[in-house]
Short mmCIF file of C-alpha atoms in Angstrom, two decimals:
data_model
loop_
_atom_site.label_atom_id
_atom_site.label_comp_id
_atom_site.label_asym_id
_atom_site.label_seq_id
_atom_site.Cartn_x
_atom_site.Cartn_y
_atom_site.Cartn_z
CA MET A 27 -2.63 -74.23 -126.25
CA ASP A 28 -4.00 -76.37 -129.21
CA ARG A 29 -7.73 -76.04 -128.23
CA ASP A 30 -7.33 -72.13 -127.54
CA ARG A 31 -5.30 -71.56 -131.12
CA GLU A 32 -7.71 -73.61 -133.09
CA PHE A 33 -10.66 -72.29 -131.37
CA GLY A 34 -9.59 -68.84 -131.66
CA GLU A 35 -9.07 -69.54 -135.38
CA TYR A 36 -12.73 -70.76 -135.69
CA VAL A 37 -14.01 -67.74 -134.07
CA ASP A 38 -11.84 -65.21 -136.30
CA ALA A 39 -13.51 -66.86 -139.47
CA ARG A 40 -16.94 -67.26 -138.43
CA ALA A 41 -18.04 -64.88 -135.79
CA LEU A 42 -19.09 -62.08 -137.87
CA VAL A 43 -21.36 -64.77 -140.04
CA MET A 44 -22.66 -65.83 -136.54
CA ARG A 45 -23.80 -62.74 -135.71
CA ARG A 46 -25.56 -62.13 -138.91
CA THR A 47 -27.65 -65.18 -138.50
CA ALA A 48 -28.10 -63.87 -134.53
CA PHE A 49 -29.32 -60.49 -135.52
CA LEU A 50 -31.41 -61.80 -138.55
CA LEU A 51 -33.17 -64.02 -135.63
CA CYS A 52 -33.29 -61.29 -132.69
CA GLY A 53 -33.10 -58.16 -134.52
CA ASP A 54 -30.65 -56.56 -132.39
CA TRP A 55 -27.09 -56.19 -132.95
CA HIS A 56 -26.32 -55.75 -129.10
CA ARG A 57 -28.26 -59.23 -128.09
CA ALA A 58 -26.64 -60.71 -131.38
CA GLU A 59 -23.54 -60.44 -129.74
CA ASP A 60 -24.39 -61.74 -126.63
CA ILE A 61 -26.27 -64.46 -128.55
CA VAL A 62 -23.28 -65.54 -130.29
CA GLN A 63 -21.05 -65.14 -127.49
CA ASN A 64 -23.04 -67.48 -125.42
CA ALA A 65 -22.98 -69.73 -128.18
CA LEU A 66 -19.52 -69.51 -128.64
CA ALA A 67 -18.59 -70.40 -125.05
CA LYS A 68 -20.63 -73.57 -125.21
CA LEU A 69 -19.17 -74.65 -128.33
CA TYR A 70 -15.42 -74.22 -126.58
CA VAL A 71 -16.72 -76.86 -123.97
CA ALA A 72 -17.68 -79.29 -126.66
CA TRP A 73 -14.78 -78.32 -128.92
CA PRO A 74 -12.62 -81.15 -128.68
CA ARG A 75 -15.37 -83.61 -129.46
CA VAL A 76 -17.29 -81.71 -132.37
CA GLN A 77 -13.99 -80.93 -133.75
CA ARG A 78 -13.23 -85.02 -133.57
CA SER A 79 -16.57 -85.87 -135.22
CA GLY A 80 -16.30 -82.96 -137.70
CA THR A 81 -19.39 -81.33 -137.18
CA VAL A 82 -18.31 -77.76 -135.82
CA ASP A 83 -20.47 -75.89 -138.01
CA ALA A 84 -23.45 -77.77 -137.36
CA TYR A 85 -22.63 -77.80 -133.38
CA ALA A 86 -22.07 -74.12 -133.63
CA ARG A 87 -25.47 -73.48 -135.54
CA LYS A 88 -27.42 -75.40 -133.42
CA VAL A 89 -25.81 -73.63 -129.96
CA LEU A 90 -26.40 -70.76 -131.79
CA VAL A 91 -30.06 -71.07 -132.80
CA ARG A 92 -31.07 -72.45 -129.33
CA ALA A 93 -29.38 -69.59 -127.58
CA ALA A 94 -31.25 -67.03 -129.65
CA VAL A 95 -34.65 -69.11 -129.36
CA ASP A 96 -33.57 -69.24 -124.98
CA GLU A 97 -32.98 -65.41 -125.40
CA SER A 98 -36.36 -64.36 -126.86
CA ARG A 99 -38.14 -66.65 -124.31
CA ARG A 100 -36.13 -65.55 -120.89
CA GLY A 101 -36.04 -62.25 -119.14
CA PHE A 102 -37.80 -60.48 -121.45
CA PHE A 103 -38.66 -57.96 -118.19
CA ARG A 104 -35.20 -57.10 -118.61
CA ARG A 105 -35.39 -56.68 -121.97
CA GLU A 106 -38.48 -55.13 -123.06
CA ARG A 107 -40.28 -52.32 -122.08
CA ALA A 108 -43.77 -53.22 -120.25
CA VAL A 109 -46.59 -51.38 -120.67
CA ARG A 110 -49.74 -51.44 -118.55
CA ASP A 111 -52.17 -51.54 -121.41
CA LEU A 112 -52.52 -52.89 -124.92
CA PRO A 113 -51.40 -50.70 -127.74
CA ASP A 114 -54.68 -49.31 -129.54
CA THR A 115 -53.92 -50.48 -132.90
CA ALA A 116 -51.87 -53.47 -134.26
CA VAL A 117 -49.18 -53.63 -136.39
CA SER A 118 -50.71 -52.50 -140.14
CA PRO A 119 -50.31 -55.48 -142.29
CA ALA A 120 -49.53 -52.89 -144.91
CA SER A 121 -47.62 -50.14 -143.77
CA PRO A 122 -45.80 -48.49 -146.68
CA ASP A 123 -42.57 -47.67 -144.38
CA LEU A 124 -42.36 -51.42 -143.05
CA ASP A 125 -38.68 -52.43 -143.64
CA VAL A 126 -37.41 -55.66 -143.97
CA ARG A 127 -36.40 -55.73 -139.94
CA ARG A 128 -39.65 -54.77 -138.96
CA ALA A 129 -41.39 -57.21 -141.60
CA LEU A 130 -39.22 -59.73 -139.57
CA ALA A 131 -40.05 -58.75 -136.20
CA ALA A 132 -43.56 -58.88 -137.02
CA LEU A 133 -43.40 -62.71 -137.79
CA PRO A 134 -43.92 -65.22 -135.03
CA SER A 135 -40.89 -66.29 -133.63
CA GLY A 136 -41.08 -70.05 -135.25
CA GLN A 137 -41.51 -68.59 -138.55
CA ARG A 138 -38.69 -66.09 -138.29
CA THR A 139 -36.33 -68.82 -137.32
CA VAL A 140 -37.39 -71.03 -140.29
CA VAL A 141 -36.99 -68.42 -142.64
CA VAL A 142 -33.57 -67.12 -141.65
CA LEU A 143 -32.33 -70.70 -141.24
CA ARG A 144 -34.37 -71.80 -144.59
CA TYR A 145 -33.36 -69.11 -146.71
CA TRP A 146 -30.01 -67.40 -145.24
CA GLU A 147 -28.56 -70.00 -143.55
CA ASP A 148 -29.22 -72.33 -146.78
CA LEU A 149 -30.64 -75.30 -144.92
CA SER A 150 -32.85 -78.02 -146.13
CA VAL A 151 -36.02 -78.36 -144.95
CA GLY A 152 -34.98 -81.74 -143.16
CA GLU A 153 -31.91 -80.12 -142.04
CA VAL A 154 -34.09 -77.19 -140.37
CA ALA A 155 -36.70 -79.56 -138.85
CA ARG A 156 -33.57 -81.74 -137.21
CA LEU A 157 -32.12 -78.71 -135.76
CA LEU A 158 -35.03 -77.33 -134.55
CA GLY A 159 -36.83 -80.59 -133.32
CA ARG A 160 -39.48 -80.27 -135.67
CA THR A 161 -41.29 -82.30 -138.50
CA GLU A 162 -40.63 -81.50 -142.01
CA GLY A 163 -44.22 -80.48 -142.40
CA THR A 164 -44.04 -78.37 -139.79
CA VAL A 165 -40.75 -76.33 -141.25
CA LYS A 166 -42.57 -76.43 -144.90
CA SER A 167 -45.70 -74.98 -143.36
CA GLN A 168 -43.42 -72.33 -141.07
CA ALA A 169 -41.07 -71.50 -143.99
CA ALA A 170 -44.56 -70.82 -146.49
CA LYS A 171 -46.61 -68.67 -143.80
CA GLY A 172 -43.38 -67.03 -143.29
CA LEU A 173 -42.68 -65.89 -146.58
CA ALA A 174 -46.33 -64.81 -147.01
CA ALA A 175 -46.35 -62.61 -144.22
CA LEU A 176 -42.82 -60.75 -145.59
CA ARG A 177 -44.74 -60.59 -149.22
CA SER A 178 -47.70 -59.02 -147.24
CA LEU A 179 -46.10 -56.99 -144.74
CA LEU A 180 -43.52 -55.92 -147.63
CA GLY A 181 -46.03 -55.37 -150.20
CA ASP A 182 -44.03 -57.22 -152.33
CA PRO A 183 -46.13 -59.97 -153.86
CA ALA A 184 -43.35 -61.35 -156.08
CA LEU A 185 -40.92 -62.06 -153.31
CA GLU A 186 -39.46 -65.58 -154.19
CA GLU A 187 -38.12 -68.35 -152.32
CA ARG A 188 -34.75 -69.21 -154.58
CA PRO A 189 -32.75 -67.07 -157.17
CA MET B 6 -38.74 -60.01 -158.13
CA THR B 7 -36.82 -59.68 -154.99
CA ASP B 8 -35.13 -62.80 -154.06
CA ILE B 9 -35.72 -63.28 -150.07
CA ARG B 10 -31.87 -63.86 -149.33
CA THR B 11 -30.98 -60.55 -150.68
CA LEU B 12 -33.81 -59.49 -148.80
CA LEU B 13 -32.44 -60.57 -146.00
CA THR B 14 -29.29 -59.35 -146.61
CA SER B 15 -30.45 -55.75 -146.87
CA ALA B 16 -31.88 -56.06 -143.15
CA LEU B 17 -27.80 -55.93 -142.21
CA ASP B 18 -27.05 -52.98 -143.93
CA ASP B 19 -26.20 -51.10 -140.76
CA GLU B 20 -23.66 -53.66 -139.32
CA PRO B 21 -21.68 -52.29 -136.52
CA PRO B 22 -17.91 -53.60 -136.37
CA LEU B 23 -17.83 -56.70 -134.66
CA GLY B 24 -17.50 -56.42 -130.78
CA ILE B 25 -16.74 -60.17 -130.11
CA ASP B 26 -13.38 -60.37 -127.94
CA LYS B 27 -11.83 -63.49 -129.13
CA ALA B 28 -10.05 -63.91 -125.08
CA ARG B 29 -13.32 -62.98 -123.32
CA VAL B 30 -14.96 -65.76 -125.29
CA ILE B 31 -12.19 -68.58 -124.12
CA GLY B 32 -12.60 -67.15 -120.80
CA ARG B 33 -15.89 -67.94 -120.46
CA GLY B 34 -15.48 -71.27 -122.21
CA ARG B 35 -13.14 -72.00 -119.63
CA LYS B 36 -15.33 -70.82 -116.64
CA ARG B 37 -18.32 -73.19 -118.35
CA LEU B 38 -15.64 -75.96 -118.70
CA HIS B 39 -14.66 -75.31 -114.84
CA LEU B 40 -18.42 -74.91 -113.67
CA ARG B 41 -19.12 -78.17 -115.40
CA ALA B 42 -16.52 -80.17 -113.63
CA TRP B 43 -17.30 -78.61 -110.36
CA MET B 44 -21.14 -79.14 -110.52
CA GLY B 45 -20.43 -82.86 -111.48
CA ALA B 46 -18.42 -83.14 -108.52
CA ALA B 47 -20.87 -81.44 -106.20
CA ALA B 48 -23.61 -83.66 -107.43
CA VAL B 49 -21.53 -86.62 -106.84
CA ALA B 50 -20.86 -85.36 -103.40
CA LEU B 51 -24.43 -84.40 -102.81
CA VAL B 52 -25.77 -87.74 -103.87
CA LEU B 53 -22.92 -89.58 -101.62
CA ALA B 54 -24.16 -87.48 -98.60
CA GLY B 55 -27.77 -88.01 -99.27
CA GLY B 56 -28.50 -84.68 -100.12
CA PRO B 57 -30.55 -81.89 -98.35
CA VAL B 58 -32.81 -81.83 -101.15
CA ALA B 59 -35.28 -84.57 -102.05
CA TYR B 60 -37.19 -84.72 -105.43
CA HIS B 61 -40.30 -86.61 -105.33
CA ALA B 62 -42.17 -88.05 -108.28
CA VAL B 63 -45.16 -88.34 -106.33
CA ASP B 64 -46.85 -85.49 -103.86
CA ARG B 65 -46.40 -86.33 -100.48
CA PRO B 66 -47.08 -84.29 -97.06
CA ALA B 67 -44.35 -82.64 -95.50
CA SER B 68 -44.41 -83.31 -92.00
CA TRP B 69 -43.16 -79.92 -91.08
CA LEU B 70 -45.49 -78.00 -93.25
CA PRO B 71 -48.08 -76.90 -90.94
CA THR B 72 -51.80 -78.79 -91.70
CA ALA B 73 -53.71 -76.17 -89.98
CA LEU B 74 -52.98 -72.34 -89.37
CA PRO B 75 -54.13 -69.76 -86.91
CA PRO B 76 -56.13 -66.98 -88.42
CA ALA B 77 -54.36 -65.25 -91.11
CA PRO B 78 -52.25 -61.99 -89.81
CA PRO B 79 -53.90 -58.73 -91.00
CA THR B 80 -52.51 -57.49 -94.40
CA SER B 81 -51.03 -53.88 -94.76
CA ASP B 82 -49.78 -51.52 -97.37
CA GLN B 83 -46.80 -51.67 -95.36
CA HIS B 84 -45.96 -54.88 -95.72
CA ALA B 85 -46.87 -54.85 -99.46
CA ALA B 86 -43.87 -52.12 -99.59
CA GLU B 87 -41.75 -54.42 -98.00
CA LEU B 88 -42.34 -57.12 -100.22
CA THR B 89 -42.11 -54.77 -103.13
CA LYS B 90 -38.22 -54.15 -101.88
CA VAL B 91 -37.55 -57.82 -101.33
CA LEU B 92 -38.29 -58.34 -105.08
CA ASP B 93 -36.67 -54.98 -106.08
CA ALA B 94 -33.42 -56.16 -104.13
CA ALA B 95 -33.44 -59.26 -106.22
CA ASN B 96 -33.73 -57.15 -109.45
CA ARG B 97 -37.23 -58.53 -109.95
CA PRO B 98 -39.20 -54.92 -110.18
CA PHE B 99 -42.45 -55.66 -109.17
CA THR B 100 -45.17 -53.39 -107.22
CA VAL B 101 -46.61 -55.57 -104.77
CA VAL B 102 -50.31 -54.52 -103.70
CA ASN B 103 -52.38 -55.40 -100.52
CA LYS B 104 -55.27 -57.17 -102.02
CA GLY B 105 -56.90 -57.36 -98.53
CA ASP B 106 -56.60 -61.16 -97.85
CA HIS B 107 -53.25 -61.50 -99.72
CA TYR B 108 -50.43 -59.41 -101.23
CA ALA B 109 -50.16 -59.26 -105.37
CA GLY B 110 -47.65 -58.20 -107.84
CA GLU B 111 -48.24 -58.26 -111.53
CA ARG B 112 -46.15 -57.48 -114.82
CA THR B 113 -47.39 -57.67 -118.27
CA MET B 114 -45.51 -57.56 -121.17
CA VAL B 115 -47.00 -56.91 -124.88
CA MET B 116 -44.63 -58.12 -127.45
CA GLU B 117 -44.84 -56.36 -131.01
CA SER B 118 -46.08 -59.10 -132.88
CA ASN B 119 -49.56 -58.75 -135.42
CA PRO B 120 -51.57 -59.46 -133.61
CA PRO B 121 -49.67 -58.23 -130.55
CA ILE B 122 -48.83 -61.10 -127.94
CA THR B 123 -49.48 -60.54 -124.02
CA ILE B 124 -47.37 -62.81 -121.41
CA THR B 125 -47.96 -61.96 -117.72
CA LEU B 126 -46.15 -62.70 -114.72
CA ILE B 127 -48.20 -62.67 -111.38
CA VAL B 128 -46.32 -63.43 -107.78
CA GLU B 129 -48.90 -63.77 -104.91
CA VAL B 130 -47.98 -64.20 -100.87
CA ARG B 131 -51.21 -65.75 -99.36
CA TRP B 132 -51.65 -67.30 -95.83
CA GLU B 133 -52.72 -70.98 -96.91
CA VAL B 134 -52.29 -74.26 -95.38
CA TYR B 135 -50.81 -76.83 -97.63
CA ARG B 136 -52.74 -79.31 -99.64
CA PRO B 137 -51.31 -81.75 -101.81
CA CYS B 138 -51.97 -81.55 -105.70
CA ASP B 139 -52.33 -84.36 -108.08
CA ASP B 140 -50.18 -84.74 -111.00
CA CYS B 141 -47.75 -82.00 -109.70
CA GLU B 142 -43.99 -81.82 -108.99
CA VAL B 143 -42.80 -81.53 -105.57
CA ILE B 144 -39.57 -80.37 -104.83
CA ASP B 145 -38.53 -80.11 -100.85
CA LEU B 146 -35.79 -77.33 -100.20
CA PRO B 147 -34.76 -76.82 -96.76
CA ASP B 148 -36.45 -73.94 -95.95
CA ARG B 149 -39.66 -74.37 -98.16
CA ARG B 150 -41.53 -76.83 -100.53
CA LEU B 151 -41.63 -76.11 -104.08
CA VAL B 152 -44.75 -77.37 -106.18
CA VAL B 153 -44.62 -77.44 -110.12
CA HIS B 154 -48.05 -77.47 -111.41
CA PRO B 155 -48.63 -79.12 -114.53
CA SER B 156 -48.87 -76.81 -117.71
CA ASP B 157 -51.12 -76.38 -121.08
CA GLY B 158 -48.68 -74.48 -122.57
CA LEU B 159 -50.25 -71.26 -122.03
CA ARG B 160 -50.02 -71.23 -118.11
CA ARG B 161 -47.09 -72.01 -115.44
CA GLU B 162 -47.46 -71.99 -112.00
CA VAL B 163 -44.93 -72.62 -109.28
CA SER B 164 -46.23 -72.49 -105.87
CA ALA B 165 -43.96 -72.46 -102.28
CA PHE B 166 -45.00 -73.39 -98.90
CA LEU B 167 -43.26 -72.12 -96.19
CA PRO B 168 -43.69 -73.51 -92.59
CA ASP B 169 -44.99 -70.07 -91.09
CA GLY B 170 -47.80 -70.61 -93.16
CA THR B 171 -46.92 -68.30 -96.07
CA HIS B 172 -48.10 -69.61 -99.52
CA ILE B 173 -46.13 -68.33 -102.45
CA ARG B 174 -47.84 -68.81 -105.97
CA VAL B 175 -45.88 -67.69 -108.99
CA ILE B 176 -48.07 -67.56 -111.94
CA SER B 177 -46.88 -66.61 -115.74
CA THR B 178 -49.48 -66.86 -119.06
CA SER B 179 -49.35 -66.50 -122.48
CA ASP B 180 -51.99 -65.90 -125.13
CA THR B 181 -50.67 -67.76 -127.33
CA PRO B 182 -48.87 -71.35 -127.72
CA ARG B 183 -46.35 -69.49 -129.92
CA VAL B 184 -44.78 -67.68 -127.53
CA PRO B 185 -44.50 -69.98 -124.45
CA PRO B 186 -45.05 -68.23 -120.87
CA GLU B 187 -41.87 -67.69 -118.45
CA ARG B 188 -39.89 -70.60 -117.93
CA VAL B 189 -40.63 -72.79 -114.69
CA GLU B 190 -36.95 -72.34 -113.78
CA THR B 191 -37.65 -68.64 -113.91
CA LEU B 192 -40.74 -69.19 -111.53
CA LYS B 193 -39.07 -71.39 -109.09
CA THR B 194 -36.58 -68.49 -108.82
CA TYR B 195 -39.08 -66.09 -107.83
CA ALA B 196 -41.12 -68.90 -105.42
CA SER B 197 -37.55 -69.36 -104.02
CA LEU B 198 -36.82 -65.64 -102.82
CA PRO B 199 -36.00 -65.42 -99.12
CA GLY B 200 -37.98 -62.46 -97.20
CA LEU B 201 -41.32 -63.07 -99.63
CA THR B 202 -43.64 -63.56 -96.49
CA PHE B 203 -47.27 -63.20 -95.39
#
């Protein structure tokens, strides 16, 4: 079947990259695979349409990001450890052993998503805004705040936006 | 000076081998296709049949809901334990407590963030008569009336009124608009669980 063959070739070519993006969005390799599989299943349904319109990558990115956002919102009782009381101390903003992953995890989900799309997926502010259904101003603001937070968390004031 | 992309790439250092099974993904995609086709056909059939489910944009009294109730049956720790079992059986682990005039179970989730974000989910089982609610969405199911309350983004609530006088309240709150409370669909699922009766 052409659909399965073409879709299979796309999965072979893109699944790894999609999983990396999903990992940066959620911070867990297993959840990243789940997110990618969900996104790919949705892509399969829309395959003839998006292929005809030449928007396969854009659609794949859209369903991936939405799957990641949805996954982060729902079913947190199944995913996270519930605690009875609030921790005594908040995350230290300048902890020296805070690595990139923990720094990303400490970002609010909106900022994290924008940072990943903007600087990992290399999308323009306009593209990110369209993808997330936000204004360009919001995207710019969240990207700036996200970078500032990463600089602060990682203790790297020289962290730059572009090479 | 570190480039942000290089920094993000360093987060992928311990990347495990790809475990995505292409055949399985295609299988899931096919299932979705079939499900969509089936749902479409079912929706058409439901509309043609008049549908057992009635959606109202405006709240109206339901004739099958009691307008007055006898005194509430006494609450008991034993029944609280039974309600806990009902939630456990639905894979929704809650410890329901006898609160004297009602039963309640609460889960609090603290998400690691700076500052930490707290999200709560509360399930209450009460003995209360149905009262119309302004601005609520009302959904009549065959065995209960669901009432979806307006949300301010930090609090969501879905109630269920049963003909036997049971009123189930499912409430989720978040302490920040950045992370919304549990979805209305999730709250509806709780409010529709069979066996949650006063």
